[in-house]
PDB file of C-alpha atoms in Angstrom:
ATOM      1  CA  MET N   1     -46.344 307.410 214.075  1.00 41.00           C
ATOM      2  CA  SER N   2     -44.153 310.178 215.472  1.00 44.00           C
ATOM      3  CA  PHE N   3     -40.964 311.310 213.755  1.00 43.00           C
ATOM      4  CA  ILE N   4     -38.974 310.691 216.927  1.00 42.00           C
ATOM      5  CA  PHE N   5     -39.904 307.021 216.517  1.00 41.00           C
ATOM      6  CA  PHE N   6     -39.218 307.330 212.784  1.00 46.00           C
ATOM      7  CA  ILE N   7     -35.642 308.562 213.211  1.00 48.00           C
ATOM      8  CA  ASN N   8     -34.844 306.003 215.897  1.00 48.00           C
ATOM      9  CA  LEU N   9     -36.118 303.336 213.529  1.00 45.00           C
ATOM     10  CA  LEU N  10     -33.954 304.642 210.702  1.00 48.00           C
ATOM     11  CA  GLU N  11     -30.862 304.177 212.858  1.00 48.00           C
ATOM     12  CA  LYS N  12     -31.669 300.456 213.061  1.00 45.00           C
ATOM     13  CA  THR N  13     -32.718 299.764 209.466  1.00 43.00           C
ATOM     14  CA  LYS N  14     -30.959 299.479 206.126  1.00 42.00           C
ATOM     15  CA  MET N  15     -31.524 301.932 203.298  1.00 42.00           C
ATOM     16  CA  LYS N  16     -33.729 299.502 201.346  1.00 44.00           C
ATOM     17  CA  ASN N  17     -36.284 299.635 204.182  1.00 47.00           C
ATOM     18  CA  PHE N  18     -36.335 303.436 204.336  1.00 43.00           C
ATOM     19  CA  ILE N  19     -38.709 304.016 201.416  1.00 44.00           C
ATOM     20  CA  VAL N  20     -41.174 301.461 202.770  1.00 45.00           C
ATOM     21  CA  ILE N  21     -41.245 303.193 206.154  1.00 45.00           C
ATOM     22  CA  LEU N  22     -41.618 306.613 204.550  1.00 45.00           C
ATOM     23  CA  LEU N  23     -44.536 305.521 202.368  1.00 45.00           C
ATOM     24  CA  LEU N  24     -46.309 304.055 205.393  1.00 46.00           C
ATOM     25  CA  ILE N  25     -46.059 307.437 207.118  1.00 46.00           C
ATOM     26  CA  VAL N  26     -47.359 309.239 204.031  1.00 44.00           C
ATOM     27  CA  ALA N  27     -50.275 306.815 203.771  1.00 44.00           C
ATOM     28  CA  SER N  28     -51.086 307.266 207.458  1.00 45.00           C
ATOM     29  CA  ASN N  29     -51.171 311.035 207.081  1.00 44.00           C
ATOM     30  CA  THR N  30     -53.435 310.737 204.028  1.00 42.00           C
ATOM     31  CA  VAL N  31     -55.919 308.563 205.888  1.00 42.00           C
ATOM     32  CA  ASN N  32     -56.147 311.106 208.698  1.00 42.00           C
ATOM     33  CA  GLY N  33     -57.976 313.483 206.386  1.00 41.00           C
ATOM     34  CA  ALA N  34     -58.166 317.255 206.282  1.00 44.00           C
ATOM     35  CA  ASP N  35     -61.090 317.653 208.672  1.00 58.00           C
ATOM     36  CA  LYS N  36     -59.993 315.318 211.458  1.00 91.00           C
ATOM     37  CA  TYR N  37     -59.683 316.516 215.048  1.00 93.00           C
ATOM     38  CA  ASP N  38     -57.429 315.008 217.688  1.00 94.00           C
ATOM     39  CA  ASN N  39     -57.034 315.454 221.414  1.00 94.00           C
ATOM     40  CA  GLY N  40     -54.684 318.385 221.761  1.00 96.00           C
ATOM     41  CA  LYS N  41     -53.487 321.572 223.350  1.00 96.00           C
ATOM     42  CA  LEU N  42     -52.794 325.035 221.988  1.00 97.00           C
ATOM     43  CA  ILE N  43     -49.933 326.905 223.653  1.00 97.00           C
ATOM     44  CA  PHE N  44     -50.163 330.627 222.955  1.00 98.00           C
ATOM     45  CA  THR N  45     -47.420 333.195 222.531  1.00 96.00           C
ATOM     46  CA  ASP N  46     -48.461 334.850 225.818  1.00 97.00           C
ATOM     47  CA  GLY N  47     -47.796 331.603 227.730  1.00 95.00           C
ATOM     48  CA  THR N  48     -51.425 330.574 228.246  1.00 97.00           C
ATOM     49  CA  SER N  49     -52.880 327.355 226.846  1.00 96.00           C
ATOM     50  CA  ARG N  50     -56.159 325.605 225.999  1.00 96.00           C
ATOM     51  CA  VAL N  51     -56.883 321.889 225.962  1.00 95.00           C
ATOM     52  CA  GLY N  52     -59.551 320.422 223.691  1.00 95.00           C
ATOM     53  CA  TRP N  53     -59.811 319.079 220.161  1.00 96.00           C
ATOM     54  CA  VAL N  54     -57.457 320.469 217.525  1.00 96.00           C
ATOM     55  CA  GLU N  55     -57.810 320.129 213.784  1.00 95.00           C
ATOM     56  CA  THR N  56     -55.015 317.987 212.319  1.00 91.00           C
ATOM     57  CA  SER N  57     -54.922 319.998 209.101  1.00 89.00           C
ATOM     58  CA  MET N  58     -52.973 323.034 210.268  1.00 89.00           C
ATOM     59  CA  GLY N  59     -53.699 326.257 208.410  1.00 90.00           C
ATOM     60  CA  ASP N  60     -51.358 329.191 207.953  1.00 92.00           C
ATOM     61  CA  ASP N  61     -54.010 331.740 208.953  1.00 95.00           C
ATOM     62  CA  TYR N  62     -55.980 329.984 211.678  1.00 96.00           C
ATOM     63  CA  ILE N  63     -56.418 326.697 213.533  1.00 96.00           C
ATOM     64  CA  ASN N  64     -59.829 325.127 214.090  1.00 96.00           C
ATOM     65  CA  PHE N  65     -60.294 324.305 217.775  1.00 97.00           C
ATOM     66  CA  LYS N  66     -63.147 322.694 219.713  1.00 96.00           C
ATOM     67  CA  SER N  67     -63.458 322.891 223.491  1.00 95.00           C
ATOM     68  CA  SER N  68     -65.067 319.417 223.452  1.00 93.00           C
ATOM     69  CA  LYS N  69     -65.545 316.705 220.863  1.00 90.00           C
ATOM     70  CA  THR N  70     -69.118 317.811 220.120  1.00 92.00           C
ATOM     71  CA  ALA N  71     -68.586 321.588 220.405  1.00 95.00           C
ATOM     72  CA  GLU N  72     -68.733 323.931 217.435  1.00 95.00           C
ATOM     73  CA  PRO N  73     -65.269 324.696 216.056  1.00 94.00           C
ATOM     74  CA  GLU N  74     -63.783 328.145 216.515  1.00 96.00           C
ATOM     75  CA  LYS N  75     -61.097 329.713 214.380  1.00 96.00           C
ATOM     76  CA  VAL N  76     -58.022 330.625 216.439  1.00 97.00           C
ATOM     77  CA  PRO N  77     -55.594 332.992 214.644  1.00 97.00           C
ATOM     78  CA  ALA N  78     -52.334 331.151 213.964  1.00 97.00           C
ATOM     79  CA  GLU N  79     -50.285 334.234 214.865  1.00 97.00           C
ATOM     80  CA  LYS N  80     -51.429 333.861 218.481  1.00 97.00           C
ATOM     81  CA  ILE N  81     -50.243 330.246 218.726  1.00 98.00           C
ATOM     82  CA  LYS N  82     -46.681 329.194 219.558  1.00 97.00           C
ATOM     83  CA  THR N  83     -47.098 325.412 219.738  1.00 97.00           C
ATOM     84  CA  ILE N  84     -49.711 322.802 218.862  1.00 97.00           C
ATOM     85  CA  VAL N  85     -49.509 319.663 220.976  1.00 96.00           C
ATOM     86  CA  TYR N  86     -51.377 316.545 219.887  1.00 95.00           C
ATOM     87  CA  LEU N  87     -51.988 314.223 222.824  1.00 94.00           C
ATOM     88  CA  ASN N  88     -52.136 310.458 223.188  1.00 90.00           C
ATOM     89  CA  ASP N  89     -55.423 308.704 223.897  1.00 83.00           C
ATOM     90  CA  ASP N  90     -55.024 309.396 227.605  1.00 82.00           C
ATOM     91  CA  GLY N  91     -55.371 313.115 226.840  1.00 78.00           C
ATOM     92  CA  LYS N  92     -52.303 313.929 228.927  1.00 77.00           C
ATOM     93  CA  THR N  93     -49.035 312.725 227.390  1.00 84.00           C
ATOM     94  CA  THR N  94     -47.591 314.258 224.246  1.00 86.00           C
ATOM     95  CA  GLU N  95     -47.687 312.380 220.965  1.00 89.00           C
ATOM     96  CA  ILE N  96     -46.571 315.052 218.476  1.00 94.00           C
ATOM     97  CA  GLU N  97     -45.733 318.768 218.746  1.00 96.00           C
ATOM     98  CA  TYR N  98     -45.610 321.476 216.109  1.00 97.00           C
ATOM     99  CA  ASP N  99     -44.038 324.910 216.534  1.00 97.00           C
ATOM    100  CA  ARG N 100     -44.802 327.952 214.420  1.00 97.00           C
ATOM    101  CA  ILE N 101     -41.381 329.122 213.220  1.00 97.00           C
ATOM    102  CA  LYS N 102     -39.544 330.663 210.299  1.00 97.00           C
ATOM    103  CA  VAL N 103     -36.788 328.904 208.342  1.00 98.00           C
ATOM    104  CA  TYR N 104     -33.942 329.968 206.090  1.00 97.00           C
ATOM    105  CA  LEU N 105     -34.627 329.233 202.412  1.00 95.00           C
ATOM    106  CA  GLY N 106     -32.421 327.723 199.735  1.00 92.00           C
ATOM    107  CA  TRP N 107     -28.938 326.267 199.818  1.00 93.00           C
ATOM    108  CA  LYS N 108     -27.256 329.579 200.690  1.00 92.00           C
ATOM    109  CA  GLN N 109     -29.801 330.211 203.458  1.00 92.00           C
ATOM    110  CA  THR N 110     -29.836 333.987 203.094  1.00 91.00           C
ATOM    111  CA  ARG N 111     -33.615 334.481 202.776  1.00 95.00           C
ATOM    112  CA  ILE N 112     -36.127 333.804 205.530  1.00 97.00           C
ATOM    113  CA  SER N 113     -39.570 332.282 205.037  1.00 96.00           C
ATOM    114  CA  ASP N 114     -42.903 333.312 206.489  1.00 96.00           C
ATOM    115  CA  PHE N 115     -44.093 331.476 209.592  1.00 97.00           C
ATOM    116  CA  GLY N 116     -45.063 327.840 209.137  1.00 96.00           C
ATOM    117  CA  TRP N 117     -45.749 324.712 211.180  1.00 97.00           C
ATOM    118  CA  TYR N 118     -42.795 322.415 211.752  1.00 96.00           C
ATOM    119  CA  GLN N 119     -42.836 319.179 213.720  1.00 96.00           C
ATOM    120  CA  VAL N 120     -40.592 318.997 216.766  1.00 97.00           C
ATOM    121  CA  VAL N 121     -38.165 316.074 216.679  1.00 96.00           C
ATOM    122  CA  GLU N 122     -35.882 316.996 219.604  1.00 97.00           C
ATOM    123  CA  ARG N 123     -36.122 319.956 221.954  1.00 97.00           C
ATOM    124  CA  GLY N 124     -33.039 321.444 223.559  1.00 97.00           C
ATOM    125  CA  ILE N 125     -30.632 324.352 223.375  1.00 97.00           C
ATOM    126  CA  ALA N 126     -30.783 323.560 219.669  1.00 98.00           C
ATOM    127  CA  THR N 127     -34.230 322.274 218.637  1.00 98.00           C
ATOM    128  CA  LEU N 128     -34.586 319.965 215.651  1.00 98.00           C
ATOM    129  CA  TYR N 129     -37.634 320.129 213.368  1.00 97.00           C
ATOM    130  CA  VAL N 130     -38.885 318.204 210.367  1.00 96.00           C
ATOM    131  CA  LYS N 131     -41.097 319.245 207.470  1.00 93.00           C
ATOM    132  CA  GLY N 132     -42.524 316.549 205.217  1.00 85.00           C
ATOM    133  CA  THR N 133     -43.401 316.991 201.552  1.00 70.00           C
ATOM    134  CA  THR N 134     -45.105 314.495 199.253  1.00 58.00           C
ATOM    135  CA  MET N 135     -45.204 314.402 195.472  1.00 49.00           C
ATOM    136  CA  GLN N 136     -47.902 312.195 194.013  1.00 50.00           C
ATOM    137  CA  GLY N 137     -48.294 310.762 190.555  1.00 47.00           C
ATOM    138  CA  SER N 138     -46.849 311.316 187.118  1.00 46.00           C
ATOM    139  CA  ILE N 139     -48.108 310.815 183.611  1.00 47.00           C
ATOM    140  CA  TYR N 140     -46.394 307.413 183.650  1.00 45.00           C
ATOM    141  CA  ASN N 141     -47.414 306.294 187.141  1.00 46.00           C
ATOM    142  CA  PRO N 142     -50.286 308.403 188.549  1.00 48.00           C
ATOM    143  CA  ASN N 143     -50.574 306.217 191.663  1.00 50.00           C
ATOM    144  CA  SER N 144     -46.962 306.652 192.781  1.00 44.00           C
ATOM    145  CA  VAL N 145     -46.083 308.643 195.890  1.00 45.00           C
ATOM    146  CA  ALA N 146     -42.677 310.079 196.790  1.00 48.00           C
ATOM    147  CA  GLY N 147     -41.860 311.540 200.178  1.00 70.00           C
ATOM    148  CA  PHE N 148     -39.196 314.020 201.246  1.00 82.00           C
ATOM    149  CA  GLN N 149     -38.206 315.087 204.751  1.00 92.00           C
ATOM    150  CA  ASP N 150     -36.393 318.386 205.359  1.00 94.00           C
ATOM    151  CA  TYR N 151     -34.795 318.879 208.768  1.00 96.00           C
ATOM    152  CA  PHE N 152     -34.155 322.271 210.354  1.00 97.00           C
ATOM    153  CA  ILE N 153     -32.442 323.348 213.559  1.00 98.00           C
ATOM    154  CA  ILE N 154     -32.603 326.522 215.640  1.00 98.00           C
ATOM    155  CA  ARG N 155     -31.303 327.985 218.891  1.00 97.00           C
ATOM    156  CA  ALA N 156     -33.522 330.256 220.980  1.00 93.00           C
ATOM    157  CA  ASP N 157     -31.702 333.468 219.994  1.00 93.00           C
ATOM    158  CA  GLU N 158     -31.777 332.819 216.227  1.00 97.00           C
ATOM    159  CA  PRO N 159     -34.317 334.477 213.880  1.00 97.00           C
ATOM    160  CA  ALA N 160     -35.015 331.341 211.839  1.00 98.00           C
ATOM    161  CA  ALA N 161     -34.124 327.661 211.664  1.00 98.00           C
ATOM    162  CA  LYS N 162     -31.404 326.441 209.302  1.00 97.00           C
ATOM    163  CA  MET N 163     -31.629 323.356 207.129  1.00 96.00           C
ATOM    164  CA  ILE N 164     -29.412 320.582 208.440  1.00 96.00           C
ATOM    165  CA  ALA N 165     -30.475 317.471 206.483  1.00 95.00           C
ATOM    166  CA  ASN N 166     -32.682 316.213 203.643  1.00 93.00           C
ATOM    167  CA  ILE N 167     -33.969 312.667 203.420  1.00 90.00           C
ATOM    168  CA  ALA N 168     -35.342 311.710 200.027  1.00 83.00           C
ATOM    169  CA  GLY N 169     -34.021 308.219 199.330  1.00 74.00           C
ATOM    170  CA  ALA N 170     -30.811 309.266 197.526  1.00 77.00           C
ATOM    171  CA  ASN N 171     -27.785 311.378 198.435  1.00 85.00           C
ATOM    172  CA  ASN N 172     -29.162 311.742 201.942  1.00 91.00           C
ATOM    173  CA  ASN N 173     -25.761 312.578 203.400  1.00 93.00           C
ATOM    174  CA  GLN N 174     -25.081 315.545 201.108  1.00 93.00           C
ATOM    175  CA  THR N 175     -26.912 318.255 203.050  1.00 95.00           C
ATOM    176  CA  TYR N 176     -26.060 316.826 206.468  1.00 96.00           C
ATOM    177  CA  ARG N 177     -22.328 316.684 205.725  1.00 96.00           C
ATOM    178  CA  ALA N 178     -22.323 320.196 204.223  1.00 96.00           C
ATOM    179  CA  LYS N 179     -24.567 322.030 206.702  1.00 97.00           C
ATOM    180  CA  ALA N 180     -24.312 320.255 210.058  1.00 97.00           C
ATOM    181  CA  PRO N 181     -20.585 320.960 210.631  1.00 97.00           C
ATOM    182  CA  LEU N 182     -21.238 324.656 210.009  1.00 97.00           C
ATOM    183  CA  TYR N 183     -24.077 324.733 212.512  1.00 97.00           C
ATOM    184  CA  PHE N 184     -22.086 322.795 215.110  1.00 98.00           C
ATOM    185  CA  ALA N 185     -18.871 324.744 214.483  1.00 97.00           C
ATOM    186  CA  ASP N 186     -18.716 325.854 218.129  1.00 97.00           C
ATOM    187  CA  TYR N 187     -18.311 322.169 219.040  1.00 98.00           C
ATOM    188  CA  PRO N 188     -15.342 321.186 216.794  1.00 98.00           C
ATOM    189  CA  GLU N 189     -15.207 317.554 217.922  1.00 98.00           C
ATOM    190  CA  LEU N 190     -18.774 316.979 216.758  1.00 98.00           C
ATOM    191  CA  ALA N 191     -18.249 318.880 213.510  1.00 98.00           C
ATOM    192  CA  LYS N 192     -15.244 316.675 212.758  1.00 97.00           C
ATOM    193  CA  LYS N 193     -17.247 313.477 213.309  1.00 97.00           C
ATOM    194  CA  ILE N 194     -19.647 314.641 210.592  1.00 97.00           C
ATOM    195  CA  GLU N 195     -16.953 315.850 208.200  1.00 96.00           C
ATOM    196  CA  THR N 196     -15.086 312.528 208.416  1.00 96.00           C
ATOM    197  CA  LYS N 197     -18.324 310.507 208.027  1.00 95.00           C
ATOM    198  CA  GLU N 198     -18.046 308.972 211.476  1.00 97.00           C
ATOM    199  CA  TYR N 199     -21.557 310.391 211.748  1.00 97.00           C
ATOM    200  CA  THR N 200     -23.826 310.199 208.709  1.00 95.00           C
ATOM    201  CA  TRP N 201     -27.406 311.361 208.139  1.00 95.00           C
ATOM    202  CA  LYS N 202     -28.591 308.302 210.076  1.00 94.00           C
ATOM    203  CA  ASP N 203     -26.905 309.839 213.139  1.00 96.00           C
ATOM    204  CA  LEU N 204     -28.787 313.130 212.814  1.00 97.00           C
ATOM    205  CA  LEU N 205     -30.740 312.726 216.035  1.00 97.00           C
ATOM    206  CA  THR N 206     -27.664 311.410 217.855  1.00 97.00           C
ATOM    207  CA  SER N 207     -25.630 314.433 216.781  1.00 98.00           C
ATOM    208  CA  VAL N 208     -28.288 316.898 217.937  1.00 98.00           C
ATOM    209  CA  LYS N 209     -28.567 315.183 221.314  1.00 98.00           C
ATOM    210  CA  GLU N 210     -24.783 315.160 221.656  1.00 98.00           C
ATOM    211  CA  TYR N 211     -24.625 318.864 220.826  1.00 98.00           C
ATOM    212  CA  ASN N 212     -27.320 319.746 223.355  1.00 98.00           C
ATOM    213  CA  THR N 213     -25.594 317.772 226.091  1.00 97.00           C
ATOM    214  CA  TRP N 214     -22.316 319.541 225.340  1.00 97.00           C
ATOM    215  CA  ALA N 215     -23.962 322.985 225.163  1.00 97.00           C
ATOM    216  CA  ALA N 216     -25.812 322.410 228.439  1.00 96.00           C
ATOM    217  CA  SER N 217     -22.580 321.449 230.207  1.00 94.00           C
ATOM    218  CA  LYS N 218     -20.933 324.631 228.948  1.00 89.00           C
ATOM    219  CA  LYS N 219     -23.772 326.762 230.321  1.00 84.00           C
ATOM    220  CA  LYS N 220     -23.269 325.284 233.793  1.00 80.00           C
ATOM    221  CA  LYS N 221     -19.622 326.386 233.927  1.00 70.00           C
TER     222      LYS N 221
END
C-alpha cells in the first residue's frame, strides 16, 4: 500500500479509522521481511539507472541489487544512489519511490541529519516525503504496535527537508499548524488557510499540491 493512497484515504475517513489503517500498513511492512527483493530501479546521482531486483530493506551504507531474480546480489554504495523506485508487477509503472535526502532535526530545525531514505508522497517544486517509525511492545502489552509518520518537505535549492506534519493518533494538527504556514509563507493565502484551521493535517497533501500549482504558475510569469 503506497502512502499516496494512504493520505488520500485519510482525507475520506474519520479519526477512529486512522489507527486501524496505520496498523495494517505496519503489519504489511513486517510481513515483507528484511531480505525480500522487489522489481525496481536504481537512479544514480550521475543520472544513469539500472533496472532489476532491489532489496526492500534499505541500508544506510549500501543497497543489495540483483540484475535478475536468480542473479547473485551485489552491494551498491548508497552514496551513489539518488532514488530507489519499486515497480508494480508489470515491471514498468512506479509503485513507491524513495529518495536519499537529509532532514532538519528537532522542533527548532537548526541541525541537519545524515542522509537517509525517505518515501516520496508528492513530487513538485516542493516535494513531500514521509518517514515511518514503529514502536512495538511494552512490559504491560508486549504484542502492541504503535506507528508514527513524520512528514518532511523540501525545495530543490534547500540543503535539507523540513518537518511539516506528524501523524501519531493524537494532536496531529499541532506540527502542521505550527510548521506548514512558515514553510508556505511565500504563499500567504495558503498559510492563512492553515493558521485558521480551514486546512488541517488531513489536508496535508491538498496543501502541498495547491502550493506547487501556485509556485509553478509564478515561474511561468
